């Protein structure tokens, strides 16, 4: 599946509930928001196990920030007693990758991850002067919510670097000169067990 929201469920609203579900070993790929079960969670996800491999790959012109999580890409609701056992691979200008949620502003408790989590910057023709950030976590990539009683045993990596070539035409006393510069931009990377 290659779309902006890739998951079994795109958006789970505030009254929505997903309970007692185990996914088979499948595969989701796309851009922007990718979740093993729900792309954007506002409701409750309880007693769910994800075995779907997740992968986000940046292409020129895509949104800069990709959220990808084993249970939900973006959690604004509740995730209770859930587990992720599959790999989560996020390649973007700014990546938030987590075993349970890529980005959490809600509540996560009694949940765990055993899948490998990876976030990487990508070569892109971006000349905005910003340091693009990569967040990878066993439970959550980027958190402003609540996390209680969680466990991670999966590997975690965050790699941040990319280059681009810039060319310009400069006026010289004898005519014009074509100059090519290679610019190396380093990203800020953050990784943590939880």
Short mmCIF file of N, CA and C in Angstrom, two decimals:
data_model
loop_
_atom_site.label_atom_id
_atom_site.label_comp_id
_atom_site.label_asym_id
_atom_site.label_seq_id
_atom_site.Cartn_x
_atom_site.Cartn_y
_atom_site.Cartn_z
N UNK A 1 0.87 -1.17 0.00
CA UNK A 1 0.00 0.00 0.00
C UNK A 1 0.90 1.22 0.00
N UNK A 2 0.77 2.14 -0.92
CA UNK A 2 1.60 3.33 -0.98
C UNK A 2 0.76 4.59 -0.98
N UNK A 3 0.34 5.04 0.19
CA UNK A 3 -0.51 6.21 0.31
C UNK A 3 -0.07 7.05 1.50
N UNK A 4 -0.75 8.18 1.73
CA UNK A 4 -0.39 9.05 2.83
C UNK A 4 -0.68 8.44 4.20
N UNK A 5 -1.78 7.71 4.34
CA UNK A 5 -2.09 6.99 5.57
C UNK A 5 -2.13 5.51 5.22
N UNK A 6 -1.17 4.74 5.74
CA UNK A 6 -1.15 3.31 5.42
C UNK A 6 -1.33 2.52 6.71
N UNK A 7 -2.36 1.67 6.74
CA UNK A 7 -2.66 0.86 7.91
C UNK A 7 -3.92 0.07 7.64
N UNK A 8 -4.33 -0.80 8.59
CA UNK A 8 -5.64 -1.44 8.50
C UNK A 8 -6.72 -0.37 8.61
N UNK A 9 -6.52 0.56 9.54
CA UNK A 9 -7.48 1.64 9.78
C UNK A 9 -6.75 2.96 9.61
N UNK A 10 -7.25 3.84 8.76
CA UNK A 10 -6.62 5.15 8.56
C UNK A 10 -6.73 6.01 9.80
N UNK A 11 -7.98 6.32 10.22
CA UNK A 11 -8.22 7.15 11.39
C UNK A 11 -9.22 6.45 12.30
N UNK A 12 -8.86 6.29 13.58
CA UNK A 12 -9.76 5.75 14.59
C UNK A 12 -10.25 6.93 15.42
N UNK A 13 -11.54 7.25 15.33
CA UNK A 13 -12.10 8.42 16.02
C UNK A 13 -12.20 8.20 17.52
N UNK A 14 -12.59 9.26 18.25
CA UNK A 14 -12.59 9.24 19.71
C UNK A 14 -13.46 8.13 20.31
N UNK A 15 -14.53 7.74 19.66
CA UNK A 15 -15.39 6.66 20.17
C UNK A 15 -14.99 5.29 19.63
N UNK A 16 -13.96 5.24 18.78
CA UNK A 16 -13.54 4.00 18.16
C UNK A 16 -12.73 3.12 19.10
N UNK A 17 -12.90 1.79 18.95
CA UNK A 17 -12.17 0.82 19.75
C UNK A 17 -11.67 -0.31 18.84
N UNK A 18 -10.40 -0.65 18.97
CA UNK A 18 -9.85 -1.85 18.34
C UNK A 18 -9.35 -2.71 19.49
N UNK A 19 -9.85 -3.94 19.57
CA UNK A 19 -9.55 -4.78 20.73
C UNK A 19 -9.33 -6.23 20.29
N UNK A 20 -8.41 -6.90 20.97
CA UNK A 20 -8.18 -8.35 20.78
C UNK A 20 -7.89 -8.71 19.32
N UNK A 21 -6.85 -8.12 18.78
CA UNK A 21 -6.48 -8.34 17.38
C UNK A 21 -5.02 -8.75 17.31
N UNK A 22 -4.72 -9.72 16.44
CA UNK A 22 -3.35 -10.12 16.15
C UNK A 22 -3.19 -10.13 14.64
N UNK A 23 -2.24 -9.35 14.13
CA UNK A 23 -2.02 -9.30 12.68
C UNK A 23 -1.07 -10.40 12.26
N UNK A 24 -1.24 -10.90 11.05
CA UNK A 24 -0.30 -11.85 10.46
C UNK A 24 0.89 -11.08 9.94
N UNK A 25 1.94 -11.78 9.59
CA UNK A 25 3.15 -11.14 9.08
C UNK A 25 2.89 -10.58 7.69
N UNK A 26 2.54 -9.31 7.63
CA UNK A 26 2.29 -8.62 6.36
C UNK A 26 3.27 -7.49 6.17
N UNK A 27 2.89 -6.54 5.31
CA UNK A 27 3.80 -5.45 4.96
C UNK A 27 2.99 -4.20 4.60
N UNK A 28 3.35 -3.07 5.20
CA UNK A 28 2.77 -1.77 4.83
C UNK A 28 3.90 -0.84 4.45
N UNK A 29 3.75 -0.12 3.35
CA UNK A 29 4.71 0.91 2.99
C UNK A 29 3.94 2.13 2.51
N UNK A 30 4.57 3.27 2.60
CA UNK A 30 3.92 4.49 2.16
C UNK A 30 4.69 5.70 2.63
N UNK A 31 3.96 6.81 2.79
CA UNK A 31 4.56 8.06 3.23
C UNK A 31 3.66 8.70 4.29
N UNK A 32 4.18 9.64 5.01
CA UNK A 32 3.49 10.51 5.94
C UNK A 32 3.13 9.83 7.25
N UNK A 33 2.12 8.95 7.30
CA UNK A 33 1.70 8.26 8.52
C UNK A 33 1.47 6.77 8.22
N UNK A 34 2.26 5.90 8.88
CA UNK A 34 2.12 4.47 8.66
C UNK A 34 2.06 3.78 10.02
N UNK A 35 0.98 3.05 10.25
CA UNK A 35 0.81 2.32 11.50
C UNK A 35 0.54 0.86 11.23
N UNK A 36 1.03 -0.03 12.09
CA UNK A 36 0.78 -1.46 11.94
C UNK A 36 -0.69 -1.80 12.03
N UNK A 37 -1.46 -1.02 12.80
CA UNK A 37 -2.89 -1.26 12.96
C UNK A 37 -3.70 -0.01 12.62
N UNK A 38 -3.30 1.15 13.14
CA UNK A 38 -4.02 2.41 12.91
C UNK A 38 -3.01 3.49 12.53
N UNK A 39 -3.31 4.28 11.52
CA UNK A 39 -2.42 5.38 11.15
C UNK A 39 -2.55 6.54 12.14
N UNK A 40 -3.76 6.98 12.43
CA UNK A 40 -3.98 8.09 13.36
C UNK A 40 -5.02 7.67 14.40
N UNK A 41 -4.58 7.53 15.66
CA UNK A 41 -5.46 7.03 16.71
C UNK A 41 -5.94 8.13 17.64
N UNK A 42 -7.27 8.30 17.71
CA UNK A 42 -7.91 9.19 18.69
C UNK A 42 -8.73 8.38 19.68
N UNK A 43 -8.89 7.08 19.44
CA UNK A 43 -9.74 6.21 20.26
C UNK A 43 -8.93 5.35 21.21
N UNK A 44 -9.32 4.08 21.32
CA UNK A 44 -8.64 3.15 22.20
C UNK A 44 -8.24 1.90 21.43
N UNK A 45 -6.97 1.51 21.58
CA UNK A 45 -6.45 0.27 21.01
C UNK A 45 -6.00 -0.57 22.19
N UNK A 46 -6.55 -1.79 22.31
CA UNK A 46 -6.28 -2.61 23.49
C UNK A 46 -6.06 -4.07 23.10
N UNK A 47 -5.03 -4.68 23.71
CA UNK A 47 -4.73 -6.09 23.51
C UNK A 47 -4.54 -6.43 22.02
N UNK A 48 -3.63 -5.70 21.39
CA UNK A 48 -3.36 -5.86 19.96
C UNK A 48 -1.88 -6.20 19.77
N UNK A 49 -1.60 -7.14 18.87
CA UNK A 49 -0.23 -7.51 18.52
C UNK A 49 -0.01 -7.26 17.04
N UNK A 50 1.04 -6.50 16.71
CA UNK A 50 1.37 -6.24 15.30
C UNK A 50 2.55 -7.09 14.86
N UNK A 51 2.38 -7.75 13.69
CA UNK A 51 3.45 -8.51 13.05
C UNK A 51 3.71 -8.00 11.62
N UNK A 52 3.10 -6.88 11.25
CA UNK A 52 3.27 -6.31 9.91
C UNK A 52 4.55 -5.48 9.85
N UNK A 53 5.43 -5.79 8.90
CA UNK A 53 6.62 -5.00 8.67
C UNK A 53 6.18 -3.64 8.11
N UNK A 54 6.79 -2.56 8.62
CA UNK A 54 6.41 -1.21 8.20
C UNK A 54 7.61 -0.49 7.59
N UNK A 55 7.36 0.23 6.50
CA UNK A 55 8.45 0.94 5.84
C UNK A 55 7.95 2.23 5.19
N UNK A 56 8.67 3.31 5.47
CA UNK A 56 8.39 4.60 4.83
C UNK A 56 9.61 5.01 4.04
N UNK A 57 9.41 5.47 2.82
CA UNK A 57 10.52 5.89 1.97
C UNK A 57 10.21 7.24 1.35
N UNK A 58 11.08 8.20 1.59
CA UNK A 58 10.94 9.56 1.08
C UNK A 58 11.20 9.61 -0.42
N UNK A 59 10.41 10.39 -1.10
CA UNK A 59 10.65 10.71 -2.50
C UNK A 59 10.59 12.22 -2.64
N UNK A 60 11.35 12.78 -3.54
CA UNK A 60 11.41 14.23 -3.72
C UNK A 60 9.99 14.81 -3.83
N UNK A 61 9.74 15.83 -3.04
CA UNK A 61 8.44 16.48 -3.06
C UNK A 61 7.51 16.03 -1.95
N UNK A 62 7.88 14.94 -1.22
CA UNK A 62 7.05 14.47 -0.12
C UNK A 62 7.10 15.44 1.05
N UNK A 63 6.15 15.30 1.97
CA UNK A 63 6.16 16.02 3.22
C UNK A 63 7.46 15.70 3.95
N UNK A 64 7.98 16.61 4.75
CA UNK A 64 9.26 16.37 5.40
C UNK A 64 9.18 15.39 6.56
N UNK A 65 8.10 15.41 7.35
CA UNK A 65 8.03 14.58 8.56
C UNK A 65 7.17 13.35 8.34
N UNK A 66 7.74 12.18 8.60
CA UNK A 66 7.02 10.92 8.51
C UNK A 66 6.90 10.33 9.90
N UNK A 67 5.71 9.89 10.29
CA UNK A 67 5.48 9.20 11.56
C UNK A 67 5.19 7.75 11.23
N UNK A 68 5.85 6.83 11.93
CA UNK A 68 5.64 5.42 11.67
C UNK A 68 5.75 4.65 12.99
N UNK A 69 4.74 3.84 13.29
CA UNK A 69 4.73 3.11 14.56
C UNK A 69 4.12 1.73 14.42
N UNK A 70 4.60 0.80 15.23
CA UNK A 70 4.15 -0.59 15.16
C UNK A 70 2.66 -0.76 15.40
N UNK A 71 2.08 0.03 16.30
CA UNK A 71 0.64 -0.01 16.54
C UNK A 71 -0.04 1.18 15.86
N UNK A 72 0.44 2.39 16.11
CA UNK A 72 -0.14 3.60 15.50
C UNK A 72 0.97 4.56 15.09
N UNK A 73 0.78 5.21 13.95
CA UNK A 73 1.75 6.22 13.53
C UNK A 73 1.69 7.42 14.48
N UNK A 74 0.49 7.94 14.71
CA UNK A 74 0.29 9.07 15.63
C UNK A 74 -0.80 8.67 16.62
N UNK A 75 -0.45 8.66 17.90
CA UNK A 75 -1.41 8.30 18.94
C UNK A 75 -1.83 9.54 19.73
N UNK A 76 -3.12 9.87 19.67
CA UNK A 76 -3.69 10.92 20.49
C UNK A 76 -4.71 10.33 21.46
N UNK A 77 -4.91 9.03 21.40
CA UNK A 77 -5.87 8.34 22.25
C UNK A 77 -5.17 7.48 23.28
N UNK A 78 -5.64 6.24 23.43
CA UNK A 78 -5.08 5.30 24.40
C UNK A 78 -4.65 4.02 23.71
N UNK A 79 -3.45 3.56 24.06
CA UNK A 79 -2.95 2.26 23.62
C UNK A 79 -2.62 1.48 24.88
N UNK A 80 -3.32 0.36 25.08
CA UNK A 80 -3.19 -0.40 26.32
C UNK A 80 -2.92 -1.88 26.01
N UNK A 81 -1.92 -2.46 26.66
CA UNK A 81 -1.59 -3.89 26.55
C UNK A 81 -1.39 -4.33 25.10
N UNK A 82 -0.54 -3.60 24.38
CA UNK A 82 -0.27 -3.90 22.97
C UNK A 82 1.20 -4.25 22.78
N UNK A 83 1.50 -4.95 21.68
CA UNK A 83 2.89 -5.30 21.39
C UNK A 83 3.17 -5.22 19.90
N UNK A 84 4.42 -4.86 19.59
CA UNK A 84 4.90 -4.87 18.21
C UNK A 84 6.06 -5.85 18.13
N UNK A 85 6.00 -6.77 17.13
CA UNK A 85 7.05 -7.76 16.94
C UNK A 85 7.72 -7.63 15.57
N UNK A 86 7.36 -6.61 14.81
CA UNK A 86 7.86 -6.45 13.44
C UNK A 86 8.81 -5.25 13.34
N UNK A 87 9.57 -5.23 12.24
CA UNK A 87 10.52 -4.12 12.02
C UNK A 87 9.78 -2.87 11.56
N UNK A 88 10.33 -1.72 11.96
CA UNK A 88 9.81 -0.41 11.60
C UNK A 88 10.97 0.36 10.99
N UNK A 89 10.91 0.67 9.69
CA UNK A 89 12.00 1.35 8.98
C UNK A 89 11.47 2.64 8.37
N UNK A 90 12.06 3.77 8.77
CA UNK A 90 11.57 5.08 8.34
C UNK A 90 12.72 5.86 7.71
N UNK A 91 12.59 6.19 6.44
CA UNK A 91 13.56 7.00 5.73
C UNK A 91 12.87 8.27 5.26
N UNK A 92 13.28 9.41 5.82
CA UNK A 92 12.61 10.68 5.53
C UNK A 92 13.53 11.83 5.85
N UNK A 93 13.10 13.05 5.52
CA UNK A 93 13.87 14.22 5.94
C UNK A 93 13.79 14.37 7.45
N UNK A 94 12.62 14.14 8.03
CA UNK A 94 12.44 14.11 9.47
C UNK A 94 11.61 12.88 9.80
N UNK A 95 12.17 11.99 10.61
CA UNK A 95 11.52 10.71 10.88
C UNK A 95 11.25 10.56 12.37
N UNK A 96 10.04 10.13 12.69
CA UNK A 96 9.67 9.77 14.05
C UNK A 96 9.21 8.31 14.02
N UNK A 97 10.03 7.43 14.58
CA UNK A 97 9.82 5.98 14.45
C UNK A 97 9.77 5.34 15.83
N UNK A 98 8.72 4.54 16.08
CA UNK A 98 8.60 3.88 17.37
C UNK A 98 7.97 2.51 17.26
N UNK A 99 8.30 1.64 18.21
CA UNK A 99 7.74 0.30 18.23
C UNK A 99 6.24 0.30 18.47
N UNK A 100 5.74 1.21 19.29
CA UNK A 100 4.31 1.32 19.53
C UNK A 100 3.73 2.50 18.75
N UNK A 101 4.32 3.69 18.86
CA UNK A 101 3.84 4.87 18.12
C UNK A 101 5.02 5.71 17.65
N UNK A 102 4.90 6.25 16.46
CA UNK A 102 5.92 7.17 15.97
C UNK A 102 5.89 8.48 16.73
N UNK A 103 4.67 8.98 16.99
CA UNK A 103 4.47 10.24 17.70
C UNK A 103 3.32 10.04 18.68
N UNK A 104 3.57 10.32 19.97
CA UNK A 104 2.56 10.10 20.99
C UNK A 104 2.23 11.40 21.72
N UNK A 105 0.94 11.76 21.67
CA UNK A 105 0.43 12.86 22.48
C UNK A 105 -0.67 12.34 23.39
N UNK A 106 -0.88 11.04 23.37
CA UNK A 106 -1.92 10.40 24.17
C UNK A 106 -1.33 9.59 25.31
N UNK A 107 -1.88 8.39 25.54
CA UNK A 107 -1.50 7.54 26.65
C UNK A 107 -1.14 6.14 26.15
N UNK A 108 0.01 5.63 26.60
CA UNK A 108 0.45 4.27 26.27
C UNK A 108 0.80 3.59 27.58
N UNK A 109 0.24 2.38 27.81
CA UNK A 109 0.60 1.65 29.03
C UNK A 109 0.55 0.15 28.80
N UNK A 110 1.33 -0.57 29.64
CA UNK A 110 1.41 -2.04 29.61
C UNK A 110 1.68 -2.57 28.20
N UNK A 111 2.59 -1.94 27.48
CA UNK A 111 2.87 -2.32 26.09
C UNK A 111 4.36 -2.55 25.89
N UNK A 112 4.70 -3.31 24.83
CA UNK A 112 6.10 -3.60 24.59
C UNK A 112 6.45 -3.78 23.13
N UNK A 113 7.74 -3.67 22.85
CA UNK A 113 8.26 -3.82 21.50
C UNK A 113 9.43 -4.79 21.49
N UNK A 114 9.46 -5.68 20.49
CA UNK A 114 10.63 -6.54 20.27
C UNK A 114 11.13 -6.44 18.84
N UNK A 115 10.53 -5.57 18.02
CA UNK A 115 10.96 -5.38 16.64
C UNK A 115 12.09 -4.37 16.54
N UNK A 116 12.86 -4.42 15.46
CA UNK A 116 13.93 -3.44 15.25
C UNK A 116 13.33 -2.13 14.73
N UNK A 117 13.84 -1.01 15.25
CA UNK A 117 13.34 0.32 14.92
C UNK A 117 14.47 1.12 14.29
N UNK A 118 14.20 1.73 13.14
CA UNK A 118 15.24 2.46 12.43
C UNK A 118 14.69 3.75 11.82
N UNK A 119 15.42 4.84 12.01
CA UNK A 119 15.09 6.12 11.38
C UNK A 119 16.33 6.67 10.70
N UNK A 120 16.19 7.11 9.46
CA UNK A 120 17.34 7.58 8.68
C UNK A 120 16.95 8.79 7.84
N UNK A 121 17.84 9.78 7.78
CA UNK A 121 17.63 10.88 6.83
C UNK A 121 17.99 10.39 5.44
N UNK A 122 17.60 11.16 4.46
CA UNK A 122 17.78 10.74 3.07
C UNK A 122 18.34 11.90 2.26
N UNK A 123 19.08 11.57 1.22
CA UNK A 123 19.53 12.60 0.29
C UNK A 123 18.32 13.29 -0.30
N UNK A 124 18.34 14.59 -0.26
CA UNK A 124 17.24 15.34 -0.85
C UNK A 124 17.75 16.72 -1.18
N UNK A 125 17.18 17.33 -2.18
CA UNK A 125 17.59 18.67 -2.58
C UNK A 125 16.88 19.70 -1.73
N UNK A 126 17.23 19.73 -0.45
CA UNK A 126 16.63 20.65 0.48
C UNK A 126 17.69 21.66 0.89
N UNK A 127 17.44 22.90 0.67
CA UNK A 127 18.39 23.96 0.97
C UNK A 127 17.77 24.95 1.95
N UNK A 128 17.11 24.44 2.97
CA UNK A 128 16.42 25.33 3.89
C UNK A 128 17.26 25.72 5.09
N UNK A 129 18.46 25.19 5.22
CA UNK A 129 19.34 25.54 6.31
C UNK A 129 18.98 24.90 7.64
N UNK A 130 17.94 24.09 7.68
CA UNK A 130 17.53 23.44 8.93
C UNK A 130 18.29 22.14 9.15
N UNK A 131 18.49 21.80 10.42
CA UNK A 131 18.97 20.47 10.75
C UNK A 131 17.73 19.61 10.90
N UNK A 132 17.57 18.65 10.04
CA UNK A 132 16.41 17.79 10.10
C UNK A 132 16.61 16.74 11.19
N UNK A 133 15.57 16.47 11.95
CA UNK A 133 15.68 15.64 13.15
C UNK A 133 15.14 14.23 12.92
N UNK A 134 15.85 13.26 13.49
CA UNK A 134 15.47 11.86 13.42
C UNK A 134 15.26 11.38 14.85
N UNK A 135 14.06 10.87 15.15
CA UNK A 135 13.75 10.35 16.48
C UNK A 135 13.37 8.88 16.34
N UNK A 136 14.09 8.00 17.06
CA UNK A 136 13.77 6.58 17.06
C UNK A 136 13.69 6.10 18.50
N UNK A 137 12.64 5.35 18.82
CA UNK A 137 12.49 4.83 20.17
C UNK A 137 11.85 3.46 20.17
N UNK A 138 12.21 2.65 21.13
CA UNK A 138 11.64 1.31 21.23
C UNK A 138 10.13 1.34 21.43
N UNK A 139 9.63 2.31 22.18
CA UNK A 139 8.20 2.46 22.39
C UNK A 139 7.65 3.60 21.55
N UNK A 140 8.25 4.79 21.65
CA UNK A 140 7.77 5.98 20.93
C UNK A 140 8.96 6.73 20.34
N UNK A 141 8.80 7.23 19.12
CA UNK A 141 9.84 8.05 18.51
C UNK A 141 9.88 9.44 19.12
N UNK A 142 8.74 10.10 19.24
CA UNK A 142 8.66 11.46 19.80
C UNK A 142 7.44 11.51 20.71
N UNK A 143 7.67 11.89 21.98
CA UNK A 143 6.60 11.80 22.97
C UNK A 143 6.34 13.13 23.67
N UNK A 144 5.06 13.52 23.73
CA UNK A 144 4.62 14.61 24.60
C UNK A 144 3.44 14.14 25.45
N UNK A 145 3.18 12.84 25.41
CA UNK A 145 2.06 12.24 26.14
C UNK A 145 2.54 11.46 27.35
N UNK A 146 1.78 10.43 27.72
CA UNK A 146 2.03 9.62 28.91
C UNK A 146 2.42 8.20 28.51
N UNK A 147 3.50 7.69 29.13
CA UNK A 147 3.96 6.31 28.88
C UNK A 147 4.17 5.65 30.24
N UNK A 148 3.50 4.51 30.48
CA UNK A 148 3.61 3.80 31.75
C UNK A 148 3.75 2.30 31.52
N UNK A 149 4.59 1.65 32.32
CA UNK A 149 4.74 0.19 32.34
C UNK A 149 4.96 -0.38 30.93
N UNK A 150 6.04 0.05 30.30
CA UNK A 150 6.37 -0.42 28.95
C UNK A 150 7.73 -1.10 28.96
N UNK A 151 7.99 -1.87 27.90
CA UNK A 151 9.26 -2.59 27.80
C UNK A 151 9.69 -2.67 26.34
N UNK A 152 10.99 -2.46 26.11
CA UNK A 152 11.56 -2.62 24.77
C UNK A 152 12.74 -3.56 24.83
N UNK A 153 12.79 -4.54 23.91
CA UNK A 153 13.95 -5.41 23.76
C UNK A 153 14.45 -5.40 22.32
N UNK A 154 13.86 -4.56 21.48
CA UNK A 154 14.27 -4.46 20.08
C UNK A 154 15.43 -3.51 19.89
N UNK A 155 16.16 -3.66 18.78
CA UNK A 155 17.27 -2.76 18.46
C UNK A 155 16.74 -1.43 17.93
N UNK A 156 17.50 -0.37 18.15
CA UNK A 156 17.07 0.98 17.77
C UNK A 156 18.23 1.69 17.08
N UNK A 157 17.95 2.36 15.96
CA UNK A 157 18.99 3.17 15.33
C UNK A 157 18.40 4.45 14.76
N UNK A 158 19.23 5.49 14.79
CA UNK A 158 18.88 6.78 14.20
C UNK A 158 20.12 7.27 13.47
N UNK A 159 20.02 7.44 12.17
CA UNK A 159 21.16 7.89 11.37
C UNK A 159 20.77 9.17 10.66
N UNK A 160 21.62 10.19 10.80
CA UNK A 160 21.25 11.46 10.20
C UNK A 160 22.37 12.11 9.42
N UNK A 161 22.28 12.07 8.12
CA UNK A 161 23.18 12.80 7.26
C UNK A 161 22.66 12.76 5.84
N UNK A 162 22.97 13.76 5.08
CA UNK A 162 22.71 13.72 3.66
C UNK A 162 23.52 14.81 2.98
N UNK A 163 23.65 14.73 1.69
CA UNK A 163 24.40 15.73 0.94
C UNK A 163 23.57 16.16 -0.26
N UNK A 164 23.93 17.31 -0.79
CA UNK A 164 23.37 17.70 -2.08
C UNK A 164 24.41 18.51 -2.83
N UNK A 165 24.26 18.56 -4.12
CA UNK A 165 25.17 19.35 -4.96
C UNK A 165 24.43 20.58 -5.42
N UNK A 166 25.11 21.70 -5.36
CA UNK A 166 24.52 22.96 -5.75
C UNK A 166 25.40 23.54 -6.86
N UNK A 167 24.80 23.95 -7.93
CA UNK A 167 25.59 24.53 -9.02
C UNK A 167 25.13 25.95 -9.28
N UNK A 168 26.07 26.75 -9.71
CA UNK A 168 25.73 28.15 -10.00
C UNK A 168 26.57 28.64 -11.17
N UNK A 169 26.08 29.68 -11.77
CA UNK A 169 26.76 30.33 -12.89
C UNK A 169 27.24 31.68 -12.38
N UNK A 170 28.55 31.89 -12.36
CA UNK A 170 29.12 33.12 -11.81
C UNK A 170 29.74 33.95 -12.92
N UNK A 171 29.59 35.26 -12.80
CA UNK A 171 30.21 36.17 -13.76
C UNK A 171 31.67 36.38 -13.38
N UNK A 172 32.56 36.30 -14.37
CA UNK A 172 33.99 36.57 -14.14
C UNK A 172 34.42 37.62 -15.14
N UNK A 173 35.58 38.25 -14.95
CA UNK A 173 36.04 39.27 -15.92
C UNK A 173 36.16 38.75 -17.35
N UNK A 174 36.40 37.43 -17.51
CA UNK A 174 36.56 36.89 -18.85
C UNK A 174 35.29 36.22 -19.38
N UNK A 175 34.17 36.35 -18.69
CA UNK A 175 32.93 35.71 -19.15
C UNK A 175 32.17 35.15 -17.96
N UNK A 176 31.80 33.88 -18.06
CA UNK A 176 31.10 33.25 -16.95
C UNK A 176 31.74 31.92 -16.61
N UNK A 177 31.56 31.50 -15.41
CA UNK A 177 32.17 30.28 -14.93
C UNK A 177 31.11 29.43 -14.23
N UNK A 178 31.08 28.14 -14.52
CA UNK A 178 30.12 27.22 -13.92
C UNK A 178 30.80 26.56 -12.71
N UNK A 179 30.17 26.68 -11.56
CA UNK A 179 30.76 26.17 -10.32
C UNK A 179 29.81 25.16 -9.69
N UNK A 180 30.35 24.03 -9.24
CA UNK A 180 29.56 23.02 -8.54
C UNK A 180 30.11 22.90 -7.12
N UNK A 181 29.22 23.00 -6.13
CA UNK A 181 29.58 22.86 -4.72
C UNK A 181 28.89 21.62 -4.17
N UNK A 182 29.59 20.88 -3.35
CA UNK A 182 28.95 19.80 -2.62
C UNK A 182 28.78 20.27 -1.18
N UNK A 183 27.56 20.20 -0.69
CA UNK A 183 27.25 20.67 0.65
C UNK A 183 26.86 19.47 1.50
N UNK A 184 27.47 19.34 2.67
CA UNK A 184 27.15 18.26 3.59
C UNK A 184 26.32 18.83 4.73
N UNK A 185 25.17 18.26 4.95
CA UNK A 185 24.27 18.72 6.00
C UNK A 185 24.12 17.58 7.00
N UNK A 186 24.39 17.88 8.25
CA UNK A 186 24.24 16.86 9.31
C UNK A 186 22.93 17.08 10.03
N UNK A 187 22.24 16.01 10.30
CA UNK A 187 20.98 16.07 11.00
C UNK A 187 21.21 15.81 12.48
N UNK A 188 20.24 16.22 13.29
CA UNK A 188 20.26 15.88 14.70
C UNK A 188 19.54 14.55 14.86
N UNK A 189 20.16 13.60 15.55
CA UNK A 189 19.55 12.29 15.72
C UNK A 189 19.36 12.00 17.20
N UNK A 190 18.25 11.36 17.52
CA UNK A 190 17.91 11.00 18.88
C UNK A 190 17.39 9.57 18.88
N UNK A 191 17.93 8.74 19.76
CA UNK A 191 17.39 7.39 19.89
C UNK A 191 17.36 6.99 21.35
N UNK A 192 16.35 6.21 21.71
CA UNK A 192 16.22 5.80 23.10
C UNK A 192 15.47 4.49 23.21
N UNK A 193 15.69 3.78 24.29
CA UNK A 193 15.05 2.48 24.51
C UNK A 193 13.56 2.57 24.65
N UNK A 194 13.06 3.64 25.23
CA UNK A 194 11.62 3.80 25.43
C UNK A 194 11.16 4.92 24.53
#
